[in-house]
Coordinates of C-alpha atoms (C1' of nucleotides) in Angstrom, one line a residue:
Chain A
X1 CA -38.3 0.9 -0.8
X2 CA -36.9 4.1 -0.4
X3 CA -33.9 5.8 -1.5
X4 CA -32.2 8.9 -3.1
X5 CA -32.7 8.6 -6.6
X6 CA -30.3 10.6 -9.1
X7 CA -31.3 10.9 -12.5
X8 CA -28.3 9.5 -14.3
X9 CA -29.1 10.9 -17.5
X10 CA -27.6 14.2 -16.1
X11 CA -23.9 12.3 -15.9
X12 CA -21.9 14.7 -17.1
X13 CA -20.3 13.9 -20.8
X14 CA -16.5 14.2 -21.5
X15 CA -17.7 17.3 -23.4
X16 CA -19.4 18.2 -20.2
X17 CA -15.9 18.0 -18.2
X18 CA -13.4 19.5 -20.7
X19 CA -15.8 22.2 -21.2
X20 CA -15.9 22.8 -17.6
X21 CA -12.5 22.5 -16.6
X22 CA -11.1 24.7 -19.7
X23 CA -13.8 27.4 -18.7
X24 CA -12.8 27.7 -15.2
X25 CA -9.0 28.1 -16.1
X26 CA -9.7 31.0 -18.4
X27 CA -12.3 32.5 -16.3
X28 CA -9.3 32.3 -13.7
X29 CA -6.8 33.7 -16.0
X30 CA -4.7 30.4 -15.6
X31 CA -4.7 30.1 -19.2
X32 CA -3.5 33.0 -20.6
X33 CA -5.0 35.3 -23.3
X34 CA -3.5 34.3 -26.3
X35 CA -2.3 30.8 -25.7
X36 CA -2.8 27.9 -28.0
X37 CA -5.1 25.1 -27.2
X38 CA -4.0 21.9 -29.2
X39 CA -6.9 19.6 -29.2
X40 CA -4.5 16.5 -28.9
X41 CA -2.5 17.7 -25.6
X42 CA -6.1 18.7 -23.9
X43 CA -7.4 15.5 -25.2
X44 CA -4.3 13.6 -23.5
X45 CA -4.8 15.9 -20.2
X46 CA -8.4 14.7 -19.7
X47 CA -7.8 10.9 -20.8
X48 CA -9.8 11.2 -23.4
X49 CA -9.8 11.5 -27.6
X50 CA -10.2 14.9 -29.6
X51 CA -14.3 14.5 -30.1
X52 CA -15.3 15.7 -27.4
X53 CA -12.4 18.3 -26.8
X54 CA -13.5 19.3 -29.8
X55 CA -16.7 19.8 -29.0
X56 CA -15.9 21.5 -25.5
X57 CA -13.9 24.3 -28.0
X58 CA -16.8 24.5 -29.9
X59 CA -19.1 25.7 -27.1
X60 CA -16.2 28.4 -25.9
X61 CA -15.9 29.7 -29.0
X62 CA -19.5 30.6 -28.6
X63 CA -19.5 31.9 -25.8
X64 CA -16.6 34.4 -27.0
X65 CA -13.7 32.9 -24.3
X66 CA -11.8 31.4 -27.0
X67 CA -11.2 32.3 -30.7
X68 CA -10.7 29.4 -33.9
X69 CA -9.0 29.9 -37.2
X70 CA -10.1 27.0 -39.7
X71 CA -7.0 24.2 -39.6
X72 CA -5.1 26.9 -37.5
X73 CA -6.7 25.8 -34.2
X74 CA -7.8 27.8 -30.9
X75 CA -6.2 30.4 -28.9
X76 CA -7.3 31.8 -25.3
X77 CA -9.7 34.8 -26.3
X78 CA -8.1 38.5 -25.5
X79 CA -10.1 41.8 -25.6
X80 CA -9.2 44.9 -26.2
X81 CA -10.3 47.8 -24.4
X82 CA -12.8 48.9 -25.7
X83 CA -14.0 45.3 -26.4
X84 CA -14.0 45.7 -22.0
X85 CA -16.0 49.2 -21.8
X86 CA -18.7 47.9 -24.3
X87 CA -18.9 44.8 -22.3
X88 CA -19.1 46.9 -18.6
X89 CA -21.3 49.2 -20.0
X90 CA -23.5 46.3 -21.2
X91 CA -23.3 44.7 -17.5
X92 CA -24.5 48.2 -15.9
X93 CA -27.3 48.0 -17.8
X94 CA -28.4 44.7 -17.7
X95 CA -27.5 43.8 -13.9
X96 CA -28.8 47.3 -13.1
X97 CA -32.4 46.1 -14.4
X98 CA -31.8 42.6 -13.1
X99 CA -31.3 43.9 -9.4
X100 CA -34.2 46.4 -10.0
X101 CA -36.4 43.3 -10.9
X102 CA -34.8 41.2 -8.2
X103 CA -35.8 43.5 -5.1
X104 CA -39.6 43.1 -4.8
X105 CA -38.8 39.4 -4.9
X106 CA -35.9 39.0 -2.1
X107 CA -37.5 37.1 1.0
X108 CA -35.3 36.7 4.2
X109 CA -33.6 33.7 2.8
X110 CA -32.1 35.4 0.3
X111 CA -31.0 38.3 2.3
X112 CA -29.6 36.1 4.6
X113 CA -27.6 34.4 2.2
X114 CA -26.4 37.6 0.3
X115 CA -25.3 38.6 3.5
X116 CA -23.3 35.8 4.3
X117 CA -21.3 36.1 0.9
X118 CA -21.2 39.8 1.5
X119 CA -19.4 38.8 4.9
X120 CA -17.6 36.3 2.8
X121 CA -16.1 38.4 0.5
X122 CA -15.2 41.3 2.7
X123 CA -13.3 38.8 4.7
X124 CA -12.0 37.0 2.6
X125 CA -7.9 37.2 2.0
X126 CA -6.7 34.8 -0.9
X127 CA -7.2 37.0 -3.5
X128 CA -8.0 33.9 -5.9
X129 CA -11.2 33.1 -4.4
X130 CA -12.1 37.3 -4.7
X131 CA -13.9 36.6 -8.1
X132 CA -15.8 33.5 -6.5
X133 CA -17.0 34.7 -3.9
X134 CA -17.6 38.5 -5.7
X135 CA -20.0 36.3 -7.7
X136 CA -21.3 34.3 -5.2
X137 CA -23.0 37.8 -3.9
X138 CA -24.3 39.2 -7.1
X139 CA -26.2 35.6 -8.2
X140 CA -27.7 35.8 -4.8
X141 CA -29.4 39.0 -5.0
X142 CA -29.9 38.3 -8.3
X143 CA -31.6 34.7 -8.6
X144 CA -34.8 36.8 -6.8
X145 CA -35.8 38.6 -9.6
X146 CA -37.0 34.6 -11.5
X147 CA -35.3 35.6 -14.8
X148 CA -33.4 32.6 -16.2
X149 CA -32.5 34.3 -19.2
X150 CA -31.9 37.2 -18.2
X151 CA -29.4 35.3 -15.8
X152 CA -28.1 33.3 -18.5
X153 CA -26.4 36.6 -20.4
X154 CA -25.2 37.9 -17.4
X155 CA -23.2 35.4 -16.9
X156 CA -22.0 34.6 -20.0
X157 CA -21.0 39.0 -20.2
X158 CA -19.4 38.1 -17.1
X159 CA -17.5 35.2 -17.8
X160 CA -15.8 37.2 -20.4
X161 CA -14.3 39.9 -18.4
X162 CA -14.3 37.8 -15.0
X163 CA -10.3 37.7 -15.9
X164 CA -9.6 41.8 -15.7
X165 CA -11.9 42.0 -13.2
X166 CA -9.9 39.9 -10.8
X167 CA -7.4 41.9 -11.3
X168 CA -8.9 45.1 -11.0
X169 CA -10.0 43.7 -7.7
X170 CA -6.5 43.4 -6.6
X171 CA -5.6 46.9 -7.2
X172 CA -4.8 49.0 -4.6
X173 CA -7.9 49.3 -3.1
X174 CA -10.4 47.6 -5.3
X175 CA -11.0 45.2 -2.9
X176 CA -11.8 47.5 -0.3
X177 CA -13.8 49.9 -2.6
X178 CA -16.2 46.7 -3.8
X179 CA -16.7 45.6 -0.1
X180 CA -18.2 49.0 0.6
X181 CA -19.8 49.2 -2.7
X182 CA -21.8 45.6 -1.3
X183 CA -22.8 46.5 1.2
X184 CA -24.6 49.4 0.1
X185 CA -26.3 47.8 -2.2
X186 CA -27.5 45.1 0.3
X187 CA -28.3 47.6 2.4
X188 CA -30.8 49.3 -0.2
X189 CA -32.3 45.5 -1.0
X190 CA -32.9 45.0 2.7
X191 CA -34.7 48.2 2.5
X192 CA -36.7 47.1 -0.2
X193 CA -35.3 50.3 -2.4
X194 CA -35.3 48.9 -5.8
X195 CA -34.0 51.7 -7.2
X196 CA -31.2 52.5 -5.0
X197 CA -30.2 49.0 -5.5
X198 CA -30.3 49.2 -8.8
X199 CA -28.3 52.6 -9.3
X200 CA -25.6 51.7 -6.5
X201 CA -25.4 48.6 -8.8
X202 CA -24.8 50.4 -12.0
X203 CA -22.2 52.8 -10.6
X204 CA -20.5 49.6 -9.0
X205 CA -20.2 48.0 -12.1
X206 CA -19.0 51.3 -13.8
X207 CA -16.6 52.3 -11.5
X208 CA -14.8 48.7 -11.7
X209 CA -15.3 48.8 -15.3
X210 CA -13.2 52.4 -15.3
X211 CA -10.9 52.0 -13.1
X212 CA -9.8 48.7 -14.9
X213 CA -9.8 50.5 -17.8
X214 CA -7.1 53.0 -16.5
X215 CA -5.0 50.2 -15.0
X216 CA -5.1 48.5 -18.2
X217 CA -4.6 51.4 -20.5
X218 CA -1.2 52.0 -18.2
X219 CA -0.4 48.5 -18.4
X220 CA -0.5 48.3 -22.5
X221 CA 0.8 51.2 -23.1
Chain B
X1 CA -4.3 43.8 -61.6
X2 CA -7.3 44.7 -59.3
X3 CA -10.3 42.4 -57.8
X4 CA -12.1 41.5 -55.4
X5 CA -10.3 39.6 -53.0
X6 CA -12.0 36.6 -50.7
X7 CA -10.4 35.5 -47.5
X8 CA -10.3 31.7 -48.3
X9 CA -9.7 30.5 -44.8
X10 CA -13.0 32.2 -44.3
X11 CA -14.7 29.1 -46.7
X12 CA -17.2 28.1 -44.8
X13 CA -17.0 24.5 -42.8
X14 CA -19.0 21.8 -43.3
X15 CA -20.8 22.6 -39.4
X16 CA -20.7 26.3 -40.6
X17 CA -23.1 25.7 -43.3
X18 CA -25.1 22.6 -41.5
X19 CA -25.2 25.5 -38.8
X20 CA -26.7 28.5 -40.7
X21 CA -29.0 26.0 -42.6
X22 CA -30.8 24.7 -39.3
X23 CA -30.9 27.9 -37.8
X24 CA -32.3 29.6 -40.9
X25 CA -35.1 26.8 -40.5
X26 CA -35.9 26.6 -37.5
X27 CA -36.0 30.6 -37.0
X28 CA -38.3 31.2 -40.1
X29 CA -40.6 28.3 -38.5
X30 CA -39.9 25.5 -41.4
X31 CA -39.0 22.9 -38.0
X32 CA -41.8 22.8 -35.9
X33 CA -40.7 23.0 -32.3
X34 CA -40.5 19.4 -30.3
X35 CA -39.4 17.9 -34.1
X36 CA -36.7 15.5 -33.8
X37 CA -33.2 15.9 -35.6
X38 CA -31.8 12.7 -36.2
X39 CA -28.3 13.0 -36.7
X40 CA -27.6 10.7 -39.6
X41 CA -30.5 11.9 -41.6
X42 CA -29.1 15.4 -41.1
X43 CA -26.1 14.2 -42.3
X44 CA -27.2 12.4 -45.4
X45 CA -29.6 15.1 -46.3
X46 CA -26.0 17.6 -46.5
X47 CA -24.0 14.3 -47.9
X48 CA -21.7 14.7 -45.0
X49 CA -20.7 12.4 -41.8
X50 CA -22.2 13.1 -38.4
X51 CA -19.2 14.7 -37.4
X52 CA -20.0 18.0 -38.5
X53 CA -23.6 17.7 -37.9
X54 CA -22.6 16.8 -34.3
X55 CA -20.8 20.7 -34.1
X56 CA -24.4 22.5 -35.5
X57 CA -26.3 20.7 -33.5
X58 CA -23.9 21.8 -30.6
X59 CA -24.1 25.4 -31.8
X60 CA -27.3 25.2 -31.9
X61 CA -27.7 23.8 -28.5
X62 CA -26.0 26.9 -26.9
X63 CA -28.0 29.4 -28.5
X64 CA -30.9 27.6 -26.9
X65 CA -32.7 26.8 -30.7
X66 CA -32.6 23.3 -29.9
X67 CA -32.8 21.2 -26.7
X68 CA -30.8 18.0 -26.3
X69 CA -30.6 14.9 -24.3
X70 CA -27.4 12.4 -23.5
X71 CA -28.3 9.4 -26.3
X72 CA -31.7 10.5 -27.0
X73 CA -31.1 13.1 -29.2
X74 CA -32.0 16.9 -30.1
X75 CA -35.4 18.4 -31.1
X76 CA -36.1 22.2 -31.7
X77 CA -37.0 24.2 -28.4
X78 CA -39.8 25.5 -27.7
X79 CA -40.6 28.3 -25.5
X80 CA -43.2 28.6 -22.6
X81 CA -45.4 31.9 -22.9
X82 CA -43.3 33.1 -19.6
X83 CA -40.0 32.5 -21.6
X84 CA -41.6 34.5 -24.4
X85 CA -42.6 37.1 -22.1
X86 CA -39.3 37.6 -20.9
X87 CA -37.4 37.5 -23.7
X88 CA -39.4 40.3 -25.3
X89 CA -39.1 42.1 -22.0
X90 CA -35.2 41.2 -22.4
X91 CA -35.2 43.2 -26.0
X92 CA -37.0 45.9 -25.0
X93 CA -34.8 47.1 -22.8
X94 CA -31.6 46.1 -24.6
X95 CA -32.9 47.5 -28.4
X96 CA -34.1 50.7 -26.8
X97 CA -30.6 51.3 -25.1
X98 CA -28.9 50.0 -28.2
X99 CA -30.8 52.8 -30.5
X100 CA -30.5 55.6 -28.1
X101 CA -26.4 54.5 -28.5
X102 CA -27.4 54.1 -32.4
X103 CA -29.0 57.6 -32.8
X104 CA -26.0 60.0 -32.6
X105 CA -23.6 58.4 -35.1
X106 CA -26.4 57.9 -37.9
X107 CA -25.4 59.7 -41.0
X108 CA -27.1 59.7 -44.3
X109 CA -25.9 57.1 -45.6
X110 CA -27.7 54.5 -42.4
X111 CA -31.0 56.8 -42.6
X112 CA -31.5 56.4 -46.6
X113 CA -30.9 52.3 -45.7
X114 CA -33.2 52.0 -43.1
X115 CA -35.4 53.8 -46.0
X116 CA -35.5 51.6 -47.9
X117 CA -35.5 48.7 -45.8
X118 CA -38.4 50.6 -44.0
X119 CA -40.7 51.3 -47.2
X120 CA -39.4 47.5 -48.0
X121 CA -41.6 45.8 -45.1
X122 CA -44.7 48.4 -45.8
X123 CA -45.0 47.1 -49.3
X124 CA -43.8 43.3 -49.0
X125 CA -47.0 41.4 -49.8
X126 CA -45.3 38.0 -48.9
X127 CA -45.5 37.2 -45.3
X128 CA -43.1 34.7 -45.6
X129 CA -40.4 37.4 -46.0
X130 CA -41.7 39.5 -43.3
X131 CA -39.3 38.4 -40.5
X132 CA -36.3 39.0 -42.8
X133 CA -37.3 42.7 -43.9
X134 CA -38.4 43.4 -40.2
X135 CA -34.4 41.9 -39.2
X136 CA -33.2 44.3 -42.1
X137 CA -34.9 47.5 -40.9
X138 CA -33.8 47.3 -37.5
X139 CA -30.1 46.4 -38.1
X140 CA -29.7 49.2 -40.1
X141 CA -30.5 51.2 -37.4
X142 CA -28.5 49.8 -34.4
X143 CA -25.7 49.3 -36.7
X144 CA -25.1 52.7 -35.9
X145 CA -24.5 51.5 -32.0
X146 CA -20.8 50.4 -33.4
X147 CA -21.4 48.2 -30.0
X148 CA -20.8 44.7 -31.6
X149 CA -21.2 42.4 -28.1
X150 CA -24.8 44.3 -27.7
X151 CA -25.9 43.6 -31.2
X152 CA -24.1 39.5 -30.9
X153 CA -27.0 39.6 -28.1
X154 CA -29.5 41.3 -29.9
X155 CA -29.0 39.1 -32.7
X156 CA -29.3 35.8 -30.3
X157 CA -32.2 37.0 -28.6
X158 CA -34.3 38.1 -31.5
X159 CA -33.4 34.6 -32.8
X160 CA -35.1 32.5 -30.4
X161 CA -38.7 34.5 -30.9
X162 CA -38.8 35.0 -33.9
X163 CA -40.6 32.1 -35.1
X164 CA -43.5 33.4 -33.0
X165 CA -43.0 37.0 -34.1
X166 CA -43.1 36.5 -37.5
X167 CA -46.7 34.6 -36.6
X168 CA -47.8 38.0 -35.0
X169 CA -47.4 39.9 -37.6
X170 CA -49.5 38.0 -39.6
X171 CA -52.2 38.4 -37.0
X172 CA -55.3 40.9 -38.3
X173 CA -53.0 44.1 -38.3
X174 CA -50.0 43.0 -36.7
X175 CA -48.2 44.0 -40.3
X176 CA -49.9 47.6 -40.4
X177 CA -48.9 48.3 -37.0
X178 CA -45.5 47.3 -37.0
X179 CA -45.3 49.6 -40.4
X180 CA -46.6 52.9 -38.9
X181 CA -44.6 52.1 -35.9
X182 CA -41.6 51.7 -38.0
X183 CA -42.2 55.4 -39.7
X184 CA -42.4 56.6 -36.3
X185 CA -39.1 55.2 -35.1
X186 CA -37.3 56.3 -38.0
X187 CA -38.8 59.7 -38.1
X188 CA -37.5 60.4 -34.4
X189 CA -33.9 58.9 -35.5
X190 CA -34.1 61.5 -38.8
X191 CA -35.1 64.3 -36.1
X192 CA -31.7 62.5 -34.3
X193 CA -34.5 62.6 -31.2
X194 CA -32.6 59.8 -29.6
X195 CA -34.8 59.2 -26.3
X196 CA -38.2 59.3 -28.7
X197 CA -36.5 56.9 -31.1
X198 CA -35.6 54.8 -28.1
X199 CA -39.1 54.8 -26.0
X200 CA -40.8 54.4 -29.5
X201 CA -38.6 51.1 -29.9
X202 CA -39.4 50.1 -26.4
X203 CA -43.1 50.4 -27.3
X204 CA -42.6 48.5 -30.2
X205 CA -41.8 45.4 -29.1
X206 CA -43.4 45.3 -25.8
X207 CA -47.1 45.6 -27.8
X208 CA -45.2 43.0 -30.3
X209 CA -44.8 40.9 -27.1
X210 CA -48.0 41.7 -25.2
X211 CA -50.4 40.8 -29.0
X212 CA -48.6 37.4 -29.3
X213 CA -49.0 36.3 -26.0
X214 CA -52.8 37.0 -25.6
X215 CA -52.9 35.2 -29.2
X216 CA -50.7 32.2 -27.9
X217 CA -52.7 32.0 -24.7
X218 CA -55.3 31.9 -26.9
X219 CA -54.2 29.0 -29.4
X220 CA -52.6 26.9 -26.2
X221 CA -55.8 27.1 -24.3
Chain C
dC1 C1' 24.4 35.0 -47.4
dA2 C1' 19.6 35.7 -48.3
dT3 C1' 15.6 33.9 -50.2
dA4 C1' 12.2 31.1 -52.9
dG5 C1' 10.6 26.8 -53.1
dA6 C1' 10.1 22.0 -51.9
dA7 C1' 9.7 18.4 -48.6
dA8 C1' 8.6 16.9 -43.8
dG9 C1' 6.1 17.2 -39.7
dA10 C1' 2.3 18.9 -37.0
dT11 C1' -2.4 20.0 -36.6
dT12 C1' -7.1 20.4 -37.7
dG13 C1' -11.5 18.8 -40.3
dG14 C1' -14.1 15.0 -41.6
dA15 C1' -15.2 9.7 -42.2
dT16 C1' -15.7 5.4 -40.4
dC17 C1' -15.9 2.2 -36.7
dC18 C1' -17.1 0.7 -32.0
dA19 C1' -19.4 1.2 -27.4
dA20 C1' -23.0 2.9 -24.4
dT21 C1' -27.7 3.9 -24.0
dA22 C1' -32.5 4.3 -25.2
dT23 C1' -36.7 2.6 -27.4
dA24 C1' -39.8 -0.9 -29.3
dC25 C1' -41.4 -5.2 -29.2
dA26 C1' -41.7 -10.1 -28.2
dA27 C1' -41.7 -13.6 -24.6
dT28 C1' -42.9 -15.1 -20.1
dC29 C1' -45.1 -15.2 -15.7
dT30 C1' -49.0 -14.4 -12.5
Chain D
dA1 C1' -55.3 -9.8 -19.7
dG2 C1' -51.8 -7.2 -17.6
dA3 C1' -47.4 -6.5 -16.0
dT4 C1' -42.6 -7.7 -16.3
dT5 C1' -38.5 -9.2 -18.3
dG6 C1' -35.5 -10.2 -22.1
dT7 C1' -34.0 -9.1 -26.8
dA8 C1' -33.5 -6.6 -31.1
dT9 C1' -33.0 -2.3 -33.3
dA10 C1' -32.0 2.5 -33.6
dT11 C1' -29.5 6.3 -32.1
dT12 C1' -26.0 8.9 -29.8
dG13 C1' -21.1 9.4 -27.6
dG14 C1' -16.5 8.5 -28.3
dA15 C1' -12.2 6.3 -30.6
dT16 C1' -9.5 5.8 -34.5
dC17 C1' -8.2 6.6 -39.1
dC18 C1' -7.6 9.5 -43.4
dA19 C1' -7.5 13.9 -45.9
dA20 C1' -6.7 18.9 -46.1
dT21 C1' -4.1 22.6 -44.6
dC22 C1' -0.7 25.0 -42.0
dT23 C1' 4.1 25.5 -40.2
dT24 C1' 8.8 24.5 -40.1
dT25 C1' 12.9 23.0 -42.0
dC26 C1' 16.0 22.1 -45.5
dT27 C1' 18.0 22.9 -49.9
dA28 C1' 19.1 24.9 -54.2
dT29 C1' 20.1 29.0 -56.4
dG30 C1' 21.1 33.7 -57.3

DNA sequence: CATAGAAAGATTGGATCCAATATACAATCT
DNA sequence: AGATTGTATATTGGATCCAATCTTTCTATG
């Protein structure tokens, strides 16, 4: 007998799924900051009771995407700005190393596929994939340097600002700017310069980090 | 009329206080790791139902102090030497960044705490309390930072080692080290010598991390 | 009319109950 | 005996119910 086996103790929970879902929609920025999250109505949404909603707010409060008051509920987590520098500033640093790490590890495989999300994301024209795919070609370069938890925060530092950074990427030439700003850095991983990488990585990270900051700074007032 | 004032709606939740006393044990060592937390006994042991025990336990979960499987249950992680490695690796980059932040803003007020905290850990006698005073003079000094998302990570990190770093200290002179290493530091932040204060913190816990793991390769065989 | 206070409704936190799954052990077959 | 299957028990995941608290609305009163 032969077959491909699953192991079905990794079926996903109903905590599992509403975590999932509610993630991805504030990571998007379809739920806005602010907005209430009645456990009942999500509960209804998913077909499910409030258990394991409330369970699935449980886990984004910790993760910082969502904030609780005690019998008041949960509302869609907002940041202020300098909530946003401390957390791009954090993200230079830590991706910085991470890239510096990742370089002496990257094989041909994973050049290949960084280059196929670089290509991906500079061709790319539906602005609501920009943050996928802009993530897509960061993990890629990253996964090489074999550090799960070092992975683990950066994703969960990203997750947090993924929203303004979606939009900063849809400023005037954001979008342009960070296809450049890819490439370079590929180009200094294919060259096996781990510390050109991991400079053209910080200043990437800054500059988006700053120039959100101005458009945000305008925007509030 | 005039008094001290309490937030009410800050009263701590049943999961809040099943939370911080799991942590507490588990961090200070009182759980072996691989133990198993049954939820009802949990939940008798705090006269409570498993509902609240259910939200620690997920709390827990995503701070990575326990591990748990669908229907089998939870027991309290435990780290491989390379996870050790790395998270140590992990703080000594993020806790010398944080204190090179830290150094500028420290007035009198943080140095005369870190003081005390510091002449605190040379003469505690009780090994038991070493992790706690360690914690104490440390925070003292980043608090300084005023970079709250860095020190939520710092906070997380150190949490998931410090079982094992409270059992190096208690190696031969593990204690006497980490004392004359802790005059050092604070002397470079009284100079305000911010890059000695932070290479000196780098040091610090990478020869923390490097003397537990030739002691836990040691122990594991 | 404005406002304080009470009552009603909505919402969350926690308790209890049921279903799904795992583990341990007995029964059965070769 | 050893392996395999069935069954009983323990434990977790989820549903439902009750209590505590917040929010809104209504009313009485100045």
């Amino acid at each position: 007998m032969k077959l491909d086996a699953v192991d079905v103790r990794q079926a996903a929970s109903a905590a599992d799924i509403v975590y999932e879902a509610l993630r991805k929609a504030i990571i998007e920025g379809a739920l806005a900051e602010g907005e209430n999250l009645r456990q009942d109505q999500i509960a209804q949404m998913f077909n499910t009771s409030r258990i394991p909603v409330r369970e699935a707010l449980s886990r984004l409060e910790q993760h910082g995407l969502i904030t609780t008051q005690r019998y008041k509920g949960a509302v869609v987590a907002g940041l202020s700005i300098e909530e946003i520098e401390e957390i791009f500033e954090f993200r230079a640093l830590l991706e910085a190393e991470v890239i510096r790490l990742a370089v002496p590890n990257m094989d041909r495989r994973t050049l290949e596929l960084a280059r196929r999300h670089c290509d991906e994301f500079g061709k790319e024209s539906d602005s609501a994939k920009w943050g996928e795919t802009n993530r897509n070609f960061h993990y890629s370069l990253y996964e090489a340097a074999r550090r799960p938890y070092y992975l683990q925060i950066v994703r969960a530092s990203l997750d947090r600002i993924d929203r303004y950074l979606r939009a900063q990427l849809t400023l005037t030439d954001g979008m342009k700017r960070a296809a450049r700003e890819h490439e370079a850095i590929l180009d200094a991983c294919t060259k096996g310069d781990a510390e050109l990488a991991s400079s053209l990585t910080r200043d990437h990270i800054l500059d988006a980090g700053r120039s959100l900051v101005v458009f945000l700074k305008e925007q509030r007032g």
